[in-house]
Coordinates of N, CA and C in Angstrom, one line a residue:
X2 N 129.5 37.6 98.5 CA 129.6 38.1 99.9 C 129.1 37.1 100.8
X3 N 129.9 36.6 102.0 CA 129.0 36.4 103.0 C 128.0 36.4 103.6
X4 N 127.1 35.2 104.1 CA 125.9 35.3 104.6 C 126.2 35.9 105.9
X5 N 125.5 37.4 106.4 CA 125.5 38.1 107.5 C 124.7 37.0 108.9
X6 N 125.9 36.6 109.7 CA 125.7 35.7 110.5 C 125.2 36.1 111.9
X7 N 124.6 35.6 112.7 CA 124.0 36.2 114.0 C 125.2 36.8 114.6
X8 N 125.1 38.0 115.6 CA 126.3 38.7 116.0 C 126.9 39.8 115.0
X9 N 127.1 39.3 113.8 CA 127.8 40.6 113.0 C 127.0 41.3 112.4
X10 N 127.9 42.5 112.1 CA 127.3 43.5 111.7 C 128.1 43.9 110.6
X11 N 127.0 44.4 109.7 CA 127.5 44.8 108.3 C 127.4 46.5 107.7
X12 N 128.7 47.0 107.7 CA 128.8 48.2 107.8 C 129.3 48.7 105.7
X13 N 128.6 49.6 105.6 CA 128.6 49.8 103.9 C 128.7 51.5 103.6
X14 N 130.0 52.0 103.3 CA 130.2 53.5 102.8 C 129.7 52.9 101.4
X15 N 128.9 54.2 101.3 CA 128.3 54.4 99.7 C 128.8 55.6 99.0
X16 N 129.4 55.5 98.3 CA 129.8 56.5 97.3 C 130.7 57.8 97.5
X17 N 131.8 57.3 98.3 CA 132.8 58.0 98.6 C 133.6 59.0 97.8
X18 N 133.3 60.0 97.2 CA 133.8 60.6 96.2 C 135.1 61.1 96.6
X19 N 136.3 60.7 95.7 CA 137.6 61.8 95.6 C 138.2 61.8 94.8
X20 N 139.3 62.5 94.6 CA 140.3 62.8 93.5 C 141.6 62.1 93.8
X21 N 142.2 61.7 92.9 CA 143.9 61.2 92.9 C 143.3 61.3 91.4
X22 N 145.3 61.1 91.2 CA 145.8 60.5 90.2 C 145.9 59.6 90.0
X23 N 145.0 59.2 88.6 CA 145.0 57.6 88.4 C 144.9 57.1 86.7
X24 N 145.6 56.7 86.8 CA 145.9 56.3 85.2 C 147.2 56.2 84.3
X25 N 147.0 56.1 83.3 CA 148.7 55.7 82.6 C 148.7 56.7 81.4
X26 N 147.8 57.3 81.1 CA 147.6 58.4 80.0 C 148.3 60.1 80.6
X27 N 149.1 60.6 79.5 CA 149.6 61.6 80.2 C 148.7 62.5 80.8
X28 N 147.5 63.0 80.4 CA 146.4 64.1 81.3 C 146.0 63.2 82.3
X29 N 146.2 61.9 82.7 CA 145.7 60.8 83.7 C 147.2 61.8 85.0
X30 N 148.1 61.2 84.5 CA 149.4 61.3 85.2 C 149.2 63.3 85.6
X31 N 148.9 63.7 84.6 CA 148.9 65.3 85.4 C 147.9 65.7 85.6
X32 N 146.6 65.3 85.9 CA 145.3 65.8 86.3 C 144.4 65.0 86.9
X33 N 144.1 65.4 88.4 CA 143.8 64.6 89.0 C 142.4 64.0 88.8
X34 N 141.6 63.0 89.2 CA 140.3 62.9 88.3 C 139.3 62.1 89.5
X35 N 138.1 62.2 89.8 CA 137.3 61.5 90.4 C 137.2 59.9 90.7
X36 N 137.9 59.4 91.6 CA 136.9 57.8 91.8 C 135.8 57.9 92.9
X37 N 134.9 56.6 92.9 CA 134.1 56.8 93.9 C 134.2 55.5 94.4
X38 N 134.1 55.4 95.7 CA 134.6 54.0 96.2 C 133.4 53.5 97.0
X39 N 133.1 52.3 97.6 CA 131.4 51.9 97.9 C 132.7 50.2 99.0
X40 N 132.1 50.2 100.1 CA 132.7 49.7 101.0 C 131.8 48.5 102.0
X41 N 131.9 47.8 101.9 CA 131.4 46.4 102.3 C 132.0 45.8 103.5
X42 N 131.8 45.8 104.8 CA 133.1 45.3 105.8 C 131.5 44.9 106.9
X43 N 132.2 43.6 107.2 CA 131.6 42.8 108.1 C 132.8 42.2 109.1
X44 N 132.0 42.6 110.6 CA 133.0 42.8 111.9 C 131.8 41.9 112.9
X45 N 132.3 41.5 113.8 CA 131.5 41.0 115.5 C 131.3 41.9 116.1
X46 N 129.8 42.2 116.0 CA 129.5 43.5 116.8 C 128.8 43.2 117.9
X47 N 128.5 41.9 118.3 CA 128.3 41.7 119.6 C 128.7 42.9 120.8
X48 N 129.6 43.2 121.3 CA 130.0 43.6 122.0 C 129.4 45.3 121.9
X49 N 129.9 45.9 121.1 CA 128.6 47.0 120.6 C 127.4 47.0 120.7
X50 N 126.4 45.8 120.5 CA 125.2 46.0 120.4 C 124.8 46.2 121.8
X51 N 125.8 45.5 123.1 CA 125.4 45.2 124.4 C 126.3 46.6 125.1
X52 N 127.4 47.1 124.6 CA 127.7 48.1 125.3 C 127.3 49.5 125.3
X53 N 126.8 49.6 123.5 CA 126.5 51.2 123.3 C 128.0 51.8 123.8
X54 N 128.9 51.5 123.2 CA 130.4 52.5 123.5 C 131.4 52.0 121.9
X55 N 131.3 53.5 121.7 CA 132.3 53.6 120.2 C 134.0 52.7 120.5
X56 N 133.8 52.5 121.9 CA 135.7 51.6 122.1 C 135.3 49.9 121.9
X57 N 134.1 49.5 121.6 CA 133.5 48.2 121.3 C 133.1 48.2 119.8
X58 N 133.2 48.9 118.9 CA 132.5 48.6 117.4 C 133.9 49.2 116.8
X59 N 133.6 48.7 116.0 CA 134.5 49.2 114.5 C 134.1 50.4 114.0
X60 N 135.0 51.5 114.3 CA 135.0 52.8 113.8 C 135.3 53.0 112.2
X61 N 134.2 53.3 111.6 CA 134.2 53.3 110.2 C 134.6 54.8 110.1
X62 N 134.6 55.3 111.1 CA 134.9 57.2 110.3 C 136.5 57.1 110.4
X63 N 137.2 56.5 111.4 CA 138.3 56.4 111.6 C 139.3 55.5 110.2
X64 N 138.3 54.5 109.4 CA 138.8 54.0 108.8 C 138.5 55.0 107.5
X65 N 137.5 55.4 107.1 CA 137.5 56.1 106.3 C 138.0 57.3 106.1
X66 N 138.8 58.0 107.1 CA 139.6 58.8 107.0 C 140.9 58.6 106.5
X67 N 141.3 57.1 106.8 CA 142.5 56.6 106.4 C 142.3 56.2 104.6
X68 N 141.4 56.3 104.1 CA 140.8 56.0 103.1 C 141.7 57.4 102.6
X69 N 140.3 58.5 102.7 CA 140.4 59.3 102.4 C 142.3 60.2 101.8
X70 N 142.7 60.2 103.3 CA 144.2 60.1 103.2 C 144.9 59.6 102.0
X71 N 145.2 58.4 102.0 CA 145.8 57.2 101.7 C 145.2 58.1 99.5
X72 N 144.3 58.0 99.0 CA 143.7 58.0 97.9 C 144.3 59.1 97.4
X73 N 144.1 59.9 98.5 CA 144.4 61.7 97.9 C 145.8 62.0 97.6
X74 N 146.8 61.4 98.8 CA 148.5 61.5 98.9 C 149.1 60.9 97.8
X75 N 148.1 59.8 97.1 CA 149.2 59.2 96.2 C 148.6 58.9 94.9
X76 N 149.4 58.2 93.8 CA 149.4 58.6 92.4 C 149.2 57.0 92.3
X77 N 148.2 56.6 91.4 CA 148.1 55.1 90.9 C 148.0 55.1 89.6
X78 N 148.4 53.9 88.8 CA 148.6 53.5 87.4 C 147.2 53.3 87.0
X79 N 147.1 51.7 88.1 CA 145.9 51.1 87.8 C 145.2 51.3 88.7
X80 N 143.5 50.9 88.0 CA 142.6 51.0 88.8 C 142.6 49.8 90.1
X81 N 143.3 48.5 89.5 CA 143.5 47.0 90.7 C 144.0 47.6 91.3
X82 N 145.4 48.4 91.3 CA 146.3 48.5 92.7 C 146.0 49.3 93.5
X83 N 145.1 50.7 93.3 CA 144.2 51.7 94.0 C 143.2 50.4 95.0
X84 N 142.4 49.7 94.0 CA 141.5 49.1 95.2 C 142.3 48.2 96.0
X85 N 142.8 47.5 95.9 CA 143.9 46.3 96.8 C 144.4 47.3 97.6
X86 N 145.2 48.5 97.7 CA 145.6 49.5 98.8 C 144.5 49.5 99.4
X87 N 143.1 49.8 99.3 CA 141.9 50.5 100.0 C 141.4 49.3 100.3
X88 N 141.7 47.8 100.0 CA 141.1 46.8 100.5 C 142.8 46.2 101.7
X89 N 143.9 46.4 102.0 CA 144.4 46.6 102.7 C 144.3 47.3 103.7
X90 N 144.0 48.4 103.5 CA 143.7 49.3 104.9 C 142.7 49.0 105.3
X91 N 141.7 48.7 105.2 CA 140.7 48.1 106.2 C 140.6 46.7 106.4
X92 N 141.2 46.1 106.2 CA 141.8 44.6 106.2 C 143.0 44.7 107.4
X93 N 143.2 46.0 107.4 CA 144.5 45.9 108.1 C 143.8 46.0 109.8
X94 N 142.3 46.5 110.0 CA 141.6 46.7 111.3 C 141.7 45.0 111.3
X95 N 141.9 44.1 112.4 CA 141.5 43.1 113.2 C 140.5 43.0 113.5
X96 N 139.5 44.1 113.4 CA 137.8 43.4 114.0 C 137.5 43.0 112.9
X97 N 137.9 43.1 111.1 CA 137.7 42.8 110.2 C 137.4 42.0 109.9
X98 N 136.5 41.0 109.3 CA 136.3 39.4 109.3 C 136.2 39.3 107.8
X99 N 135.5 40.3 106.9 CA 135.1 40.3 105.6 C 135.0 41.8 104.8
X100 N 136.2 42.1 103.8 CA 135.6 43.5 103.3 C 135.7 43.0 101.9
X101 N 134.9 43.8 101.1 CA 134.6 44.3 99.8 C 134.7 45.7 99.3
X102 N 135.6 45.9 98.7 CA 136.0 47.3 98.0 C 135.3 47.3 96.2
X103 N 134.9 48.5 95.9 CA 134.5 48.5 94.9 C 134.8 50.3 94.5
X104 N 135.7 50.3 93.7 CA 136.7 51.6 93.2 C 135.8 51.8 91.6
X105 N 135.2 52.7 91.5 CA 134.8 53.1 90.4 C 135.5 54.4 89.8
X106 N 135.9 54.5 88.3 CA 136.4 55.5 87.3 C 135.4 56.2 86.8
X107 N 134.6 57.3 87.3 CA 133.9 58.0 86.4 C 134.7 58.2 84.4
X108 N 133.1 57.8 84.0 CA 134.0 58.5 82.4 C 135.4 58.0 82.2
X109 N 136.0 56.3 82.8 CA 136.6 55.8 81.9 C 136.5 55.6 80.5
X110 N 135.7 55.4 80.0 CA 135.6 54.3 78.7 C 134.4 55.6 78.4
X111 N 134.5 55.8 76.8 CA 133.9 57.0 76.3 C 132.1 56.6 76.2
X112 N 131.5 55.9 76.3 CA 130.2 55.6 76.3 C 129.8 54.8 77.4
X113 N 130.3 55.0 78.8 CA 130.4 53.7 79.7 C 130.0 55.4 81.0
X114 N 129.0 55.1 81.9 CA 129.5 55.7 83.2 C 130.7 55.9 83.9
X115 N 130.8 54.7 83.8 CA 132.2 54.5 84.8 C 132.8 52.6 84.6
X116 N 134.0 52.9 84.8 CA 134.3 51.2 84.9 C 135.0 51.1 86.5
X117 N 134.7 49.9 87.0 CA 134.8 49.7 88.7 C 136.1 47.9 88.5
X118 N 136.2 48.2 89.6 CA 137.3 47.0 90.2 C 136.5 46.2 91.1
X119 N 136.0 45.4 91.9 CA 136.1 45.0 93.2 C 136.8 44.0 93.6
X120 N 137.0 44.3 94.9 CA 138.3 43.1 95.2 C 137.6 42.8 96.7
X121 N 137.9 41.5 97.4 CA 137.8 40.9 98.8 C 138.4 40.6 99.2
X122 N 138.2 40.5 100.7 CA 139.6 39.7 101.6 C 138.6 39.6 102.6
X123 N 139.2 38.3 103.4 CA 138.1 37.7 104.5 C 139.5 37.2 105.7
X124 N 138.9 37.2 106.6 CA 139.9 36.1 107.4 C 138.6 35.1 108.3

């Protein structure tokens, strides 16, 4: 992760719980199953810190609603192409400078919590 530089601001959803369809096993393909996703996004919040006005910062509810959407509407194989969508759409905000997605599978793997993806994109 980037060193958090003077000016930006580093914004982190923790443990976003929801359901899709996700997997290649037939009860995967017909029953929908919990991920939990954990969100890392570094933006220039200068402008926020000096105006105090939500039309200057990066609206994380707005993005995480697109999350939300996006996870629930559709059906994934893999666990990579689930995070790469969820690291696209907030890659897709322009205030964006640096995000980290991290997609976790409850109770993939029979003795494991969970097994996780993470993926990044910076400009």
């Amino acid at each position: 992760m980037p060193r958090l530089e003077p000016g930006m601001a580093r914004i982190r959803v923790k443990d976003l719980r929801l359901r899709t369809y996700i997997g290649i096993k037939e009860e995967e393909i017909l029953n929908k199953q919990d991920v939990l996703i954990n969100l890392t996004i570094l933006y220039p919040a200068q402008e926020a810190v000096q105006g105090n006005d939500i039309g200057q910062a990066l609206n994380y509810r707005t993005i995480t609603k697109e999350i939300i959407r996006h996870v629930e509407e559709n059906r994934f194989a893999l666990l990579e192409r689930l995070t790469q969508e969820i690291l696209d759409l907030v890659m897709a905000n322009p205030q964006v400078r640096y995000a980290e997605v991290e997609v976790d599978k409850p109770h993939a793997l029979r003795f494991a919590e969970s097994v996780s993806i993470t993926l990044t994109g910076h400009r």
